[in-house]
XYZ file of C-alpha atoms in Angstrom:
763
model
C 0.063 -0.108 -0.446
C 1.616 3.487 -1.025
C 2.681 5.561 2.020
C 0.292 8.518 1.345
C -3.040 5.840 0.742
C -1.664 4.538 4.751
C -1.699 8.061 6.033
C -5.405 8.923 4.722
C -6.573 5.925 6.276
C -5.157 6.720 9.346
C -6.817 9.995 9.342
C -10.136 8.611 8.570
C -10.490 5.871 10.399
C -8.802 7.452 13.208
C -6.578 4.538 14.128
C -5.215 3.482 17.424
C -4.218 -0.282 17.187
C -4.643 -2.396 20.204
C -4.808 -6.348 20.458
C -7.807 -8.387 19.927
C -8.355 -9.739 23.248
C -7.933 -6.466 24.978
C -10.570 -4.574 26.347
C -10.652 -1.425 27.608
C -12.067 -1.986 30.765
C -14.429 0.175 32.669
C -12.335 2.885 33.359
C -13.182 4.005 29.753
C -16.480 6.294 29.900
C -19.091 3.733 28.584
C -20.599 6.730 26.700
C -19.306 9.680 25.425
C -22.062 12.654 24.890
C -21.057 16.203 23.403
C -21.922 19.266 24.046
C -24.670 18.941 20.738
C -25.523 15.754 22.177
C -26.831 17.065 25.566
C -28.700 19.772 23.416
C -30.100 17.600 21.245
C -31.619 15.086 23.828
C -32.771 18.422 26.028
C -30.532 16.985 29.027
C -28.554 20.217 29.336
C -29.528 24.092 29.172
C -27.062 26.608 29.349
C -26.553 30.393 30.739
C -24.140 32.370 29.235
C -25.587 35.914 30.497
C -26.759 38.824 28.411
C -23.175 39.406 27.661
C -22.150 35.726 26.175
C -19.750 35.259 29.535
C -20.351 35.501 32.974
C -16.984 35.186 34.904
C -18.722 33.370 36.889
C -16.958 33.286 40.639
C -19.763 31.788 43.163
C -22.642 29.782 42.836
C -25.600 29.462 45.717
C -28.302 26.880 44.875
C -31.595 27.744 47.025
C -33.915 24.863 46.785
C -36.102 26.683 49.395
C -36.876 29.510 47.021
C -36.658 26.743 43.509
C -33.458 29.444 42.457
C -29.856 29.841 41.677
C -28.068 32.098 42.561
C -24.551 33.583 40.746
C -21.617 35.869 41.426
C -19.593 37.154 38.960
C -17.849 40.254 37.401
C -19.531 43.638 38.770
C -22.687 41.310 38.244
C -25.495 38.790 40.367
C -27.618 36.964 38.859
C -31.038 34.903 39.926
C -32.320 32.258 38.033
C -35.429 30.402 38.079
C -34.996 26.585 38.630
C -37.093 25.774 35.700
C -36.727 24.162 32.137
C -34.768 27.010 30.001
C -33.807 29.522 32.408
C -37.085 32.085 32.178
C -37.385 35.729 33.266
C -33.096 35.675 34.902
C -33.011 38.892 37.145
C -29.916 40.835 37.145
C -28.167 43.441 39.215
C -24.647 45.576 38.724
C -22.464 45.888 41.332
C -19.414 47.945 39.901
C -16.576 49.116 42.745
C -17.096 52.291 44.235
C -15.784 55.325 42.272
C -12.277 55.729 42.297
C -11.280 52.258 43.291
C -10.496 51.256 39.595
C -8.189 53.682 39.052
C -6.529 53.482 42.618
C -6.431 49.468 42.090
C -4.401 50.301 38.494
C -2.291 52.827 40.358
C -1.046 50.270 42.913
C 0.086 47.676 39.942
C -3.138 45.773 39.601
C -4.203 44.445 35.919
C -7.249 46.649 34.972
C -8.849 43.573 33.178
C -8.547 40.791 35.549
C -8.019 42.283 38.877
C -9.670 45.430 38.975
C -13.372 45.047 39.352
C -15.905 43.896 41.757
C -15.833 40.112 41.748
C -18.358 38.857 44.112
C -16.787 35.955 46.210
C -19.701 35.586 48.665
C -23.374 34.674 48.368
C -24.614 33.258 51.722
C -28.325 33.341 52.850
C -28.531 36.108 55.793
C -32.577 36.128 56.652
C -35.482 34.734 55.267
C -35.551 37.342 52.221
C -31.696 38.492 52.207
C -28.874 37.252 50.781
C -24.970 38.282 52.562
C -23.136 39.140 49.140
C -19.152 40.109 49.337
C -17.003 41.232 46.394
C -13.127 41.986 45.657
C -14.345 45.680 45.225
C -11.051 46.265 42.733
C -8.841 44.892 46.346
C -10.973 46.981 48.404
C -13.704 44.047 49.679
C -17.373 45.337 50.868
C -19.902 43.353 51.471
C -24.366 44.530 51.382
C -27.222 43.098 51.512
C -29.327 41.598 48.308
C -33.220 41.806 48.541
C -34.533 38.300 47.340
C -37.941 38.276 48.477
C -39.752 35.863 50.145
C -41.027 32.209 48.605
C -42.692 32.411 45.307
C -41.105 35.638 44.432
C -38.837 36.454 41.811
C -37.008 39.466 43.511
C -33.410 40.645 43.262
C -32.194 44.193 44.693
C -28.872 45.656 45.937
C -29.833 47.488 49.265
C -27.489 50.543 49.048
C -27.880 51.562 52.761
C -26.242 48.094 53.575
C -23.016 48.590 52.347
C -20.128 48.230 54.314
C -16.194 46.904 54.399
C -15.868 43.361 53.447
C -12.078 42.951 54.619
C -11.350 39.620 56.353
C -14.533 38.191 55.119
C -13.350 38.100 51.273
C -10.011 38.142 49.969
C -9.019 41.191 47.636
C -7.801 38.913 44.814
C -10.868 37.145 42.664
C -8.263 33.964 42.551
C -7.322 33.541 46.014
C -8.455 30.172 47.283
C -11.324 31.051 49.603
C -14.306 29.255 51.832
C -16.729 30.911 53.957
C -20.246 29.845 55.855
C -22.913 31.382 57.560
C -24.014 30.259 60.730
C -26.131 32.122 63.540
C -26.233 35.526 61.766
C -22.117 35.605 61.413
C -20.000 34.977 58.403
C -16.776 32.379 59.156
C -14.224 32.756 56.589
C -10.741 31.323 55.825
C -8.932 33.544 53.836
C -6.360 35.573 53.122
C -7.101 39.010 54.657
C -4.338 41.586 53.749
C -3.523 43.080 49.944
C -0.588 41.393 49.972
C -2.022 38.148 50.487
C 0.239 36.893 53.288
C -1.699 36.985 56.039
C -4.263 34.031 56.303
C -6.672 33.235 58.934
C -10.104 32.180 60.105
C -12.349 34.827 60.887
C -15.684 35.268 62.466
C -17.500 38.495 61.768
C -21.112 40.173 61.429
C -22.852 39.052 64.087
C -23.415 41.151 67.483
C -20.315 39.319 69.519
C -16.848 40.780 68.866
C -14.875 39.608 65.690
C -12.918 36.476 66.563
C -9.626 35.678 64.069
C -7.037 33.230 63.840
C -3.818 34.497 66.435
C -1.226 35.542 63.847
C 1.827 34.872 66.501
C 0.489 31.222 67.014
C 1.254 30.510 63.218
C -1.605 28.134 62.639
C -2.068 27.929 58.925
C 1.127 27.468 56.755
C 0.085 29.194 53.313
C -3.615 27.826 53.381
C -6.027 26.607 50.268
C -8.946 26.841 51.601
C -11.202 24.638 49.988
C -15.122 24.242 52.141
C -16.131 25.895 55.541
C -19.589 24.457 57.288
C -21.247 24.069 60.142
C -21.793 19.803 61.302
C -23.511 19.606 64.284
C -21.798 16.078 66.483
C -24.747 15.512 69.117
C -28.265 17.124 70.331
C -26.746 19.864 72.410
C -26.471 22.882 70.008
C -23.819 24.311 72.596
C -21.212 21.396 71.437
C -22.137 22.769 67.355
C -18.359 23.579 65.174
C -17.487 24.889 62.260
C -15.171 22.601 59.965
C -12.712 23.568 57.251
C -11.416 21.575 54.957
C -7.679 22.729 53.289
C -4.444 22.328 52.234
C -1.222 23.648 53.657
C 2.484 23.819 52.969
C 4.618 23.142 56.312
C 7.998 22.589 56.830
C 9.379 19.072 56.041
C 9.059 16.527 59.149
C 11.634 15.610 60.998
C 13.219 18.374 60.421
C 14.090 17.974 56.512
C 14.877 20.172 53.918
C 12.338 21.858 51.955
C 8.428 22.064 52.341
C 5.937 19.477 51.795
C 1.836 20.061 51.473
C -0.488 18.139 53.067
C -4.614 18.346 53.455
C -6.054 19.089 56.693
C -9.641 19.384 58.782
C -9.769 21.676 61.095
C -12.361 23.419 63.296
C -13.619 26.108 65.909
C -16.691 26.019 67.835
C -19.787 28.272 67.146
C -19.519 29.469 70.480
C -15.943 30.503 70.999
C -15.353 33.765 72.485
C -11.911 34.072 72.931
C -9.781 34.156 76.365
C -9.942 36.743 78.958
C -6.361 37.276 79.509
C -4.699 34.673 76.614
C -5.911 34.694 73.293
C -8.397 37.775 73.474
C -10.581 38.163 70.016
C -8.752 35.413 69.289
C -9.922 31.407 68.522
C -9.277 29.606 71.946
C -11.095 26.127 70.267
C -8.900 25.854 67.193
C -7.752 22.548 66.368
C -6.684 20.881 63.117
C -5.690 17.342 62.007
C -4.141 15.857 58.539
C -6.594 14.288 56.232
C -4.326 11.354 54.579
C -5.514 9.738 51.074
C -2.686 7.219 49.759
C -2.615 3.836 48.173
C -0.515 1.267 49.876
C 2.301 0.014 48.225
C 5.273 -2.846 48.834
C 7.119 -2.700 51.777
C 4.870 -0.529 53.908
C 5.302 2.100 51.439
C 2.287 4.606 50.044
C 1.708 6.978 47.210
C 0.333 10.059 48.666
C -2.321 12.113 47.023
C -1.850 15.595 49.208
C -3.326 18.551 47.592
C -6.954 19.125 48.314
C -9.091 20.041 45.367
C -13.110 19.598 46.457
C -15.231 18.589 49.349
C -18.497 17.222 49.356
C -20.400 16.372 52.235
C -22.644 13.142 51.866
C -25.521 13.971 54.473
C -27.095 10.929 55.903
C -30.384 9.196 55.943
C -31.660 7.239 58.896
C -29.359 4.729 60.530
C -25.942 6.313 59.012
C -23.605 9.133 59.729
C -22.238 11.935 57.684
C -19.403 10.840 54.863
C -17.257 13.184 53.420
C -15.519 12.730 49.858
C -12.329 14.411 49.246
C -11.052 15.059 45.849
C -7.214 14.824 45.988
C -4.342 15.140 43.826
C -0.148 14.380 43.795
C 1.575 17.593 43.825
C 4.687 15.485 41.765
C 6.044 17.259 39.185
C 6.899 13.877 37.532
C 3.404 11.670 38.181
C 0.345 13.581 38.018
C -2.774 11.705 39.465
C -6.081 11.925 41.085
C -7.979 10.140 43.650
C -11.130 10.256 45.915
C -11.048 9.339 49.326
C -13.885 9.012 51.589
C -14.204 9.648 55.677
C -16.807 8.749 58.291
C -17.322 11.941 60.186
C -17.139 9.057 63.615
C -13.856 8.757 62.562
C -13.044 12.587 62.278
C -13.984 12.905 65.965
C -12.098 10.142 66.870
C -8.943 11.590 65.878
C -9.718 15.226 67.444
C -10.038 12.967 70.956
C -6.761 11.054 70.498
C -3.419 12.795 71.376
C -2.017 15.939 70.481
C 0.965 16.450 68.565
C 3.863 17.441 70.331
C 7.528 18.497 69.058
C 10.007 19.332 70.927
C 12.158 21.664 68.387
C 12.476 22.415 64.811
C 14.783 20.035 64.385
C 12.667 17.133 66.277
C 10.576 14.655 65.275
C 7.107 15.151 65.879
C 5.475 12.440 68.730
C 2.349 12.458 70.861
C 2.122 14.451 73.536
C 2.703 12.211 76.931
C 1.806 15.047 79.588
C -1.128 15.588 81.570
C -4.018 17.604 79.748
C -5.515 20.411 81.495
C -9.420 20.690 82.119
C -11.719 21.412 80.541
C -9.898 19.251 77.053
C -8.531 21.954 74.518
C -10.503 22.110 71.712
C -13.488 21.535 73.486
C -16.829 23.708 73.373
C -18.493 25.337 76.481
C -21.060 23.145 76.740
C -22.878 20.541 79.210
C -19.495 18.397 78.803
C -17.515 21.546 80.561
C -20.242 23.100 82.692
C -19.932 20.549 85.747
C -20.462 20.997 89.625
C -17.619 23.327 90.609
C -16.278 23.774 87.330
C -18.114 26.535 85.700
C -16.898 26.993 82.094
C -19.970 28.311 80.465
C -17.641 30.329 78.201
C -14.237 30.032 76.558
C -13.595 33.395 79.006
C -13.641 30.860 82.115
C -11.354 28.619 80.441
C -8.077 28.707 82.711
C -4.945 30.269 80.927
C -3.248 26.872 81.073
C -5.702 25.378 79.199
C -5.311 28.489 76.606
C -1.679 28.606 76.286
C -1.996 24.708 75.881
C -4.682 25.048 73.234
C -1.816 27.960 71.468
C 0.869 25.392 71.489
C -0.847 22.533 70.380
C -2.931 23.160 67.672
C -2.032 19.742 65.763
C -3.618 16.159 66.426
C -0.682 13.591 66.378
C -2.777 10.793 64.557
C -3.781 11.592 60.940
C -7.511 10.841 60.149
C -7.426 7.429 57.342
C -10.267 7.248 54.529
C -12.495 4.567 54.497
C -11.501 1.123 53.867
C -7.415 3.104 54.287
C -7.304 3.541 50.623
C -8.796 5.490 47.866
C -12.358 4.228 46.138
C -11.252 5.715 43.104
C -7.788 6.380 41.597
C -7.108 8.165 38.181
C -3.857 8.154 36.467
C -2.613 9.544 33.252
C -5.207 11.408 32.361
C -5.685 14.373 29.316
C -7.566 16.568 31.702
C -7.642 17.497 35.674
C -10.371 16.780 37.879
C -11.518 20.134 39.716
C -14.630 19.460 41.180
C -16.727 16.513 43.419
C -20.423 15.910 43.748
C -22.029 12.936 45.139
C -25.905 11.342 45.194
C -26.620 8.493 46.537
C -28.982 6.542 44.916
C -31.183 3.199 45.347
C -31.080 0.677 42.901
C -32.654 -3.057 42.426
C -29.322 -4.328 44.166
C -28.237 -2.212 46.452
C -27.361 1.347 46.947
C -24.575 3.174 45.179
C -23.090 6.525 45.339
C -22.999 8.519 42.118
C -19.967 10.233 41.834
C -19.827 12.954 39.199
C -16.360 14.525 38.500
C -16.146 18.391 37.128
C -12.677 18.652 34.767
C -10.745 21.480 33.624
C -11.909 20.634 29.797
C -15.750 21.925 30.390
C -16.653 17.776 30.810
C -17.864 15.939 33.568
C -17.415 11.949 34.691
C -20.157 10.104 35.845
C -18.601 7.392 37.911
C -19.294 4.564 40.042
C -16.782 2.824 42.684
C -18.422 -0.578 43.617
C -16.658 -2.326 46.649
C -17.017 -6.249 46.827
C -15.373 -6.395 50.181
C -13.373 -4.285 53.010
C -9.677 -6.022 51.301
C -10.947 -5.401 47.862
C -9.985 -2.573 45.716
C -13.015 -0.987 44.528
C -14.034 -1.485 40.982
C -13.726 1.879 38.860
C -16.854 2.359 36.410
C -17.013 5.207 34.341
C -20.271 5.617 33.339
C -20.490 8.729 31.065
C -18.373 11.546 30.141
C -20.791 14.388 29.344
C -18.873 17.920 27.197
C -21.459 20.691 29.085
C -19.488 23.309 27.779
C -18.654 23.840 23.916
C -15.348 25.379 24.637
C -13.331 23.469 26.561
C -12.867 25.485 30.022
C -12.237 24.904 33.720
C -15.585 23.846 35.780
C -15.189 25.627 38.867
C -18.432 25.481 40.854
C -20.727 22.316 40.860
C -24.061 22.047 42.955
C -26.206 18.758 42.772
C -30.228 18.874 43.509
C -31.746 15.399 44.246
C -35.209 16.906 44.745
C -34.902 18.086 40.742
C -32.636 15.411 39.754
C -30.292 18.083 38.361
C -26.524 18.923 38.388
C -25.666 22.646 38.066
C -22.414 23.233 36.681
C -20.821 26.307 36.360
C -17.356 28.042 34.636
C -15.914 31.176 33.899
C -18.009 31.163 30.806
C -21.509 30.488 32.267
C -23.815 27.583 34.088
C -25.425 24.498 32.980
C -28.543 22.708 34.119
C -27.906 18.901 33.352
C -29.914 16.214 33.739
C -28.728 13.306 36.338
C -29.612 10.531 34.039
C -31.397 10.086 30.758
C -31.947 6.258 30.742
C -33.527 6.626 26.537
C -29.813 6.863 25.576
C -29.109 3.506 26.474
C -31.276 2.377 23.581
C -34.266 -0.113 23.370
C -32.489 -3.456 24.167
C -32.565 -5.268 27.572
C -29.161 -6.182 27.357
C -27.803 -2.394 26.616
C -29.964 -1.432 29.155
C -28.214 -4.257 31.851
C -24.559 -3.312 30.336
C -25.152 0.447 31.407
C -24.731 -0.451 35.167
C -26.699 3.123 35.297
C -28.461 2.754 39.239
C -30.718 5.365 37.829
C -32.102 3.304 35.127
C -33.765 -0.204 34.688
C -35.382 -2.202 31.576
C -39.326 -2.031 32.475
C -40.084 -5.002 30.070
C -40.261 -2.023 27.022
C -37.971 0.077 27.436
C -34.857 1.398 29.501
C -36.806 3.918 32.040
C -36.056 5.502 34.983
C -35.677 2.956 38.334
C -38.118 4.023 40.967
C -38.010 1.898 44.154
C -41.442 0.274 45.022
C -43.184 0.546 41.968
C -46.087 -1.868 40.698
C -43.660 -3.200 38.045
C -41.437 -4.996 40.296
C -41.466 -8.199 38.624
C -40.375 -6.566 35.401
C -37.790 -4.506 36.159
C -34.088 -5.713 35.073
C -31.153 -4.329 36.551
C -27.723 -5.324 37.660
C -25.100 -2.752 38.301
C -22.566 -4.958 40.657
C -22.190 -7.122 37.694
C -24.009 -5.975 34.672
C -25.024 -8.993 33.196
C -27.495 -9.347 30.523
C -27.690 -13.264 30.470
C -29.138 -13.432 34.025
C -31.321 -10.402 33.808
C -33.010 -10.440 30.414
C -33.742 -14.133 30.144
C -36.798 -13.600 27.804
C -35.960 -10.495 26.135
C -35.162 -11.318 22.739
C -31.228 -11.310 24.056
C -30.453 -14.559 22.636
C -31.250 -13.548 18.987
C -29.332 -10.198 19.689
C -26.214 -12.264 21.107
C -26.514 -14.180 17.843
C -27.084 -11.816 15.417
C -29.864 -12.945 13.870
C -31.081 -9.347 13.655
C -28.032 -7.982 11.899
C -28.185 -7.778 8.014
C -24.999 -8.800 6.007
C -23.916 -6.051 3.939
C -21.513 -6.692 1.099
C -18.269 -5.208 0.771
C -15.762 -5.327 -2.247
C -12.067 -5.000 -2.488
C -9.121 -5.338 -4.746
C -6.466 -7.802 -4.418
C -3.402 -6.302 -3.448
C -4.984 -3.040 -2.263
C -6.009 -1.924 1.024
C -9.485 -2.372 2.409
C -11.245 -1.176 5.932
C -14.190 -3.409 7.305
C -15.521 -1.073 9.839
C -17.342 -2.097 13.212
C -18.457 0.494 15.658
C -19.203 -1.144 19.114
C -21.847 1.111 20.997
C -19.968 0.702 24.373
C -15.814 1.581 24.620
C -15.673 -0.802 27.394
C -16.252 -3.783 25.223
C -14.057 -6.170 23.506
C -14.073 -6.443 19.802
C -13.351 -9.587 18.216
C -13.665 -10.600 14.337
C -14.434 -14.102 12.897
C -14.690 -15.006 9.363
C -16.676 -17.604 7.446
C -15.171 -18.916 5.044
C -17.550 -20.364 1.319
C -18.355 -23.596 2.242
C -16.826 -23.823 5.648
C -18.444 -25.725 8.983
C -18.125 -22.743 11.075
C -16.183 -19.651 11.350
C -12.639 -18.951 12.887
C -11.045 -16.185 14.848
C -9.177 -13.584 12.587
C -5.903 -13.508 13.628
C -3.876 -10.492 12.785
C -0.422 -9.875 11.629
C 1.603 -7.154 10.081
C -0.760 -7.669 6.766
C -4.312 -7.654 9.127
C -4.615 -5.440 11.792
C -7.267 -4.503 14.509
C -8.381 -0.657 14.800
C -10.892 1.345 17.417
C -13.157 1.624 14.024
C -12.673 -1.820 12.240
C -10.649 -4.222 10.701
C -7.677 -3.384 8.230
C -6.204 -5.080 5.433
C -3.041 -3.221 4.405
C -2.784 -5.760 1.176
C -5.770 -7.737 0.528
C -5.416 -11.517 -1.110
C -7.989 -13.536 -2.697
C -8.230 -16.270 0.134
C -9.218 -13.219 2.439
C -12.597 -13.454 0.995
C -15.747 -14.547 3.196
C -17.958 -13.010 5.464
C -16.745 -11.150 8.521
C -18.660 -11.627 11.687
C -17.314 -8.316 14.211
C -18.664 -9.422 18.286
C -18.178 -7.608 21.339
C -17.797 -9.230 24.398
C -18.558 -7.012 27.525
C -18.935 -8.399 31.366
C -19.184 -12.165 29.690
C -22.123 -10.903 27.292
C -21.169 -11.787 23.385
C -23.360 -10.121 20.928
C -23.034 -9.672 17.083
C -22.843 -6.420 15.388
C -21.802 -6.511 12.258
C -21.984 -8.774 9.584
C -19.425 -8.198 6.216
C -19.704 -10.114 3.031
C -16.121 -9.352 1.221
C -15.730 -10.162 -1.961
C -12.230 -9.931 -3.575
C -12.036 -8.284 -7.053
C -8.707 -9.850 -8.860
C -5.925 -7.822 -10.002
C -6.497 -9.095 -13.761
C -10.205 -7.926 -13.566
C -9.395 -4.346 -12.368
C -7.058 -3.476 -15.453
C -9.541 -5.008 -17.290
C -12.098 -1.994 -15.941
C -10.112 0.500 -17.164
C -8.559 -0.153 -20.449
C -6.260 2.817 -21.420
C -8.457 5.959 -22.417
C -9.089 6.811 -25.830
C -9.727 10.327 -26.930
C -13.282 10.282 -28.753
C -14.723 6.877 -27.317
C -17.986 6.583 -28.376
C -19.529 4.402 -25.495
C -18.844 5.264 -21.660
C -20.024 3.207 -18.703
C -23.170 4.666 -16.827
C -22.360 7.830 -14.414
C -23.572 6.018 -11.681
C -21.244 3.197 -11.844
C -18.790 6.115 -10.558
C -19.245 5.374 -6.676
C -19.203 1.243 -7.346
C -15.721 1.935 -8.784
C -14.586 4.124 -5.914
C -15.706 1.407 -3.463
C -14.035 -1.180 -5.639
C -10.538 0.549 -6.095
C -9.400 1.688 -3.166
C -7.607 4.964 -1.857
C -4.256 3.981 -4.347
C -5.972 4.171 -7.509
C -8.419 7.775 -6.909
C -5.845 9.860 -9.690
C -6.743 6.612 -12.407
C -10.425 6.948 -11.779
C -10.437 10.784 -12.133
C -8.321 10.572 -15.116
C -10.827 8.048 -16.501
C -13.753 10.039 -15.576
C -12.195 13.397 -17.163
C -11.700 11.835 -20.215
C -14.380 9.817 -20.581
C -17.396 10.724 -19.035
C -16.858 14.612 -19.606
C -14.783 15.045 -22.469
C -16.460 18.433 -23.523
C -16.037 19.792 -19.507
C -11.817 18.758 -20.099
C -11.822 20.665 -23.624
C -13.332 23.792 -21.996
C -11.167 23.657 -18.835
C -8.386 23.487 -20.903
C -9.304 26.366 -23.341
C -10.012 28.209 -20.574
C -6.767 27.556 -19.024
C -5.415 28.904 -22.482
C -7.552 32.246 -22.670
C -6.757 32.665 -18.916
C -3.028 32.518 -19.983
C -3.168 34.813 -22.826
C -4.980 37.252 -20.837
C -2.490 37.057 -18.210
C 0.200 37.682 -20.954
C -1.716 40.957 -22.391
C -1.667 42.139 -18.881
C 1.758 41.609 -18.466
C 2.429 43.551 -22.370
C 0.204 46.536 -21.435
C 1.652 46.909 -17.635
C 5.417 46.786 -19.191
C 4.226 49.446 -21.537
C 3.020 51.711 -19.050
C 6.122 51.277 -17.079
C 8.500 52.733 -20.563
C 6.023 55.616 -20.916
C 6.384 56.513 -17.640
C 10.510 56.331 -17.726
C 12.223 59.328 -17.294
C 15.280 59.672 -19.865
C 17.869 59.288 -17.131
C 16.274 56.266 -15.868
C 16.275 55.101 -19.928
C 19.795 55.927 -20.492
C 20.698 53.790 -16.875
C 19.102 50.948 -18.594
């Protein structure tokens, strides 16, 4: 085969070669839907704002009001949670007069930094939200009137404008986390203009503001991810606000350099600071390491140290809160991502354990072995501390030794290990990075499953299952779908899930998308397809692949097998036998020419299926599996013959094998045209040939001769079928050449007329 034809074939076929027995595995998305596919199926709708880009910074889903609030550059939006984003509301909130100019004078970029980027959207009361923005490096906060439930109001309250220092970062890209509890805003941020003063800050309520002790060196270049209130028991006085973040700390054991670790920290909601020590500073702050690593041989571990995102899966009856963390490696050589799940009870146990202690900068960390004062440092003033003879009703009542100990020992010695002591999901060698995570707990026919949605930096969402067969067995990763949410590749920065509406709200700098969690009709109209999809949302109801709903009356007709995806067991009597045997697959004729290349196309519906080819020769008892060599190659698109032989003739059967279920998806009858027959079809062209084959044969010839003889076909058709057009083309070429020559002569004469005598003499 000619090299040029080989290159063209590779281009057209998208050829990525693999062995016949190799299967891509469940880590490859079983279904890929493009931006256009999602819109065509009415599964997605996009809001880009009136100017075509939101420059989105923060997103707040309010299911009580059935609204989605967005904060962007100088603008806030309110969207109703309806099908096509009807009647959006907009409020313009630019920086105060003169602040943009001041920002530019201080050396900041006018287009990317000197604007009011809204970073905080938190519920303030029944009718208002608290919004805070960077204000061109002069942070400010304001109340936004949003009305009661059922109303669609969005108005800025001008009289409520106040400074946002300590409540919102100066920079639009600085990592930041906040939550609103009891009329007060808790924030984790860097609060100064230069981005060096990291702190946890509480403000906005009747109590004095509280902040981290800058002398205590509690936080080391933190990257905050989430802040949220998590009750520990029925005593509200014991409630705490938890912060999830990563920080860069000196290497352990006094080694050189610095390392990144992920943390969970907490403060008591009723912390009031100390009376003489830690005045207006946190007196209950503690932090512990979140460990996410893969066990290796010899006791070693591969660590995923950088925390990217956190999702809290709140419990139903009888279950506890679980924390899903998305981590990545910080190595410049190896790039990977992992998802670890932590039980809240395990986090509480670590905070009840030993404190970390270090005798000096060059000493190793170890558990504190001395006496721990009462009340235990980090405890909230509650029923546990207010014992007879010990009236510790406020942190201001705590003895100085308790506060001094808390100041010197903010770190717990034991790390928080994930459920199962390993990640439930590990992804390496990705062409894209993972940025966001949300989780939905779904009840299926054969159990309860956590469906994980991962947002990427290319604008797509991965829908993944992590199946755990046993405590000591590594979880099985099943990538159900890859959904290209945004047309232009753009990092996903926000994701919110509505279980009530079965919707995922996906935000990026460009805009926000409303995405259905499932679309069972996509899996086809066969029981086997529905079962092989392994989607907990979907089941075969006897007629179609449809939404699974627990407790419905058609229970006996529902077919679903998430753990194994075995249609042979689930689809008995649903015509899967005919489908597997390929009885419903028509045989198509394909022609190839001897000594030329031929391609037999076979496109499986699932990239997770292994493709196998069989050949039924004329007169043979049964089909034989096609063996590959340098002449015959398996590709992702089909079977490629680099040089066809007459012995290759026969019926080729393309089958797929997925979870032990085999079926036929294509039958191609290949007829080989001998080389001498090809030459008889194309005799030497003679001018003035009276009879010519019908023009309808042209497509048949194209199919017969392959890429190598395309120039010969074009020449033959030009001379035999279109002699008038050929002569016209030649005449047109001659007239065009004459015209060009005439133009050159005329131009030359014009030049000669304009020349001066001195120029002529010089020539």
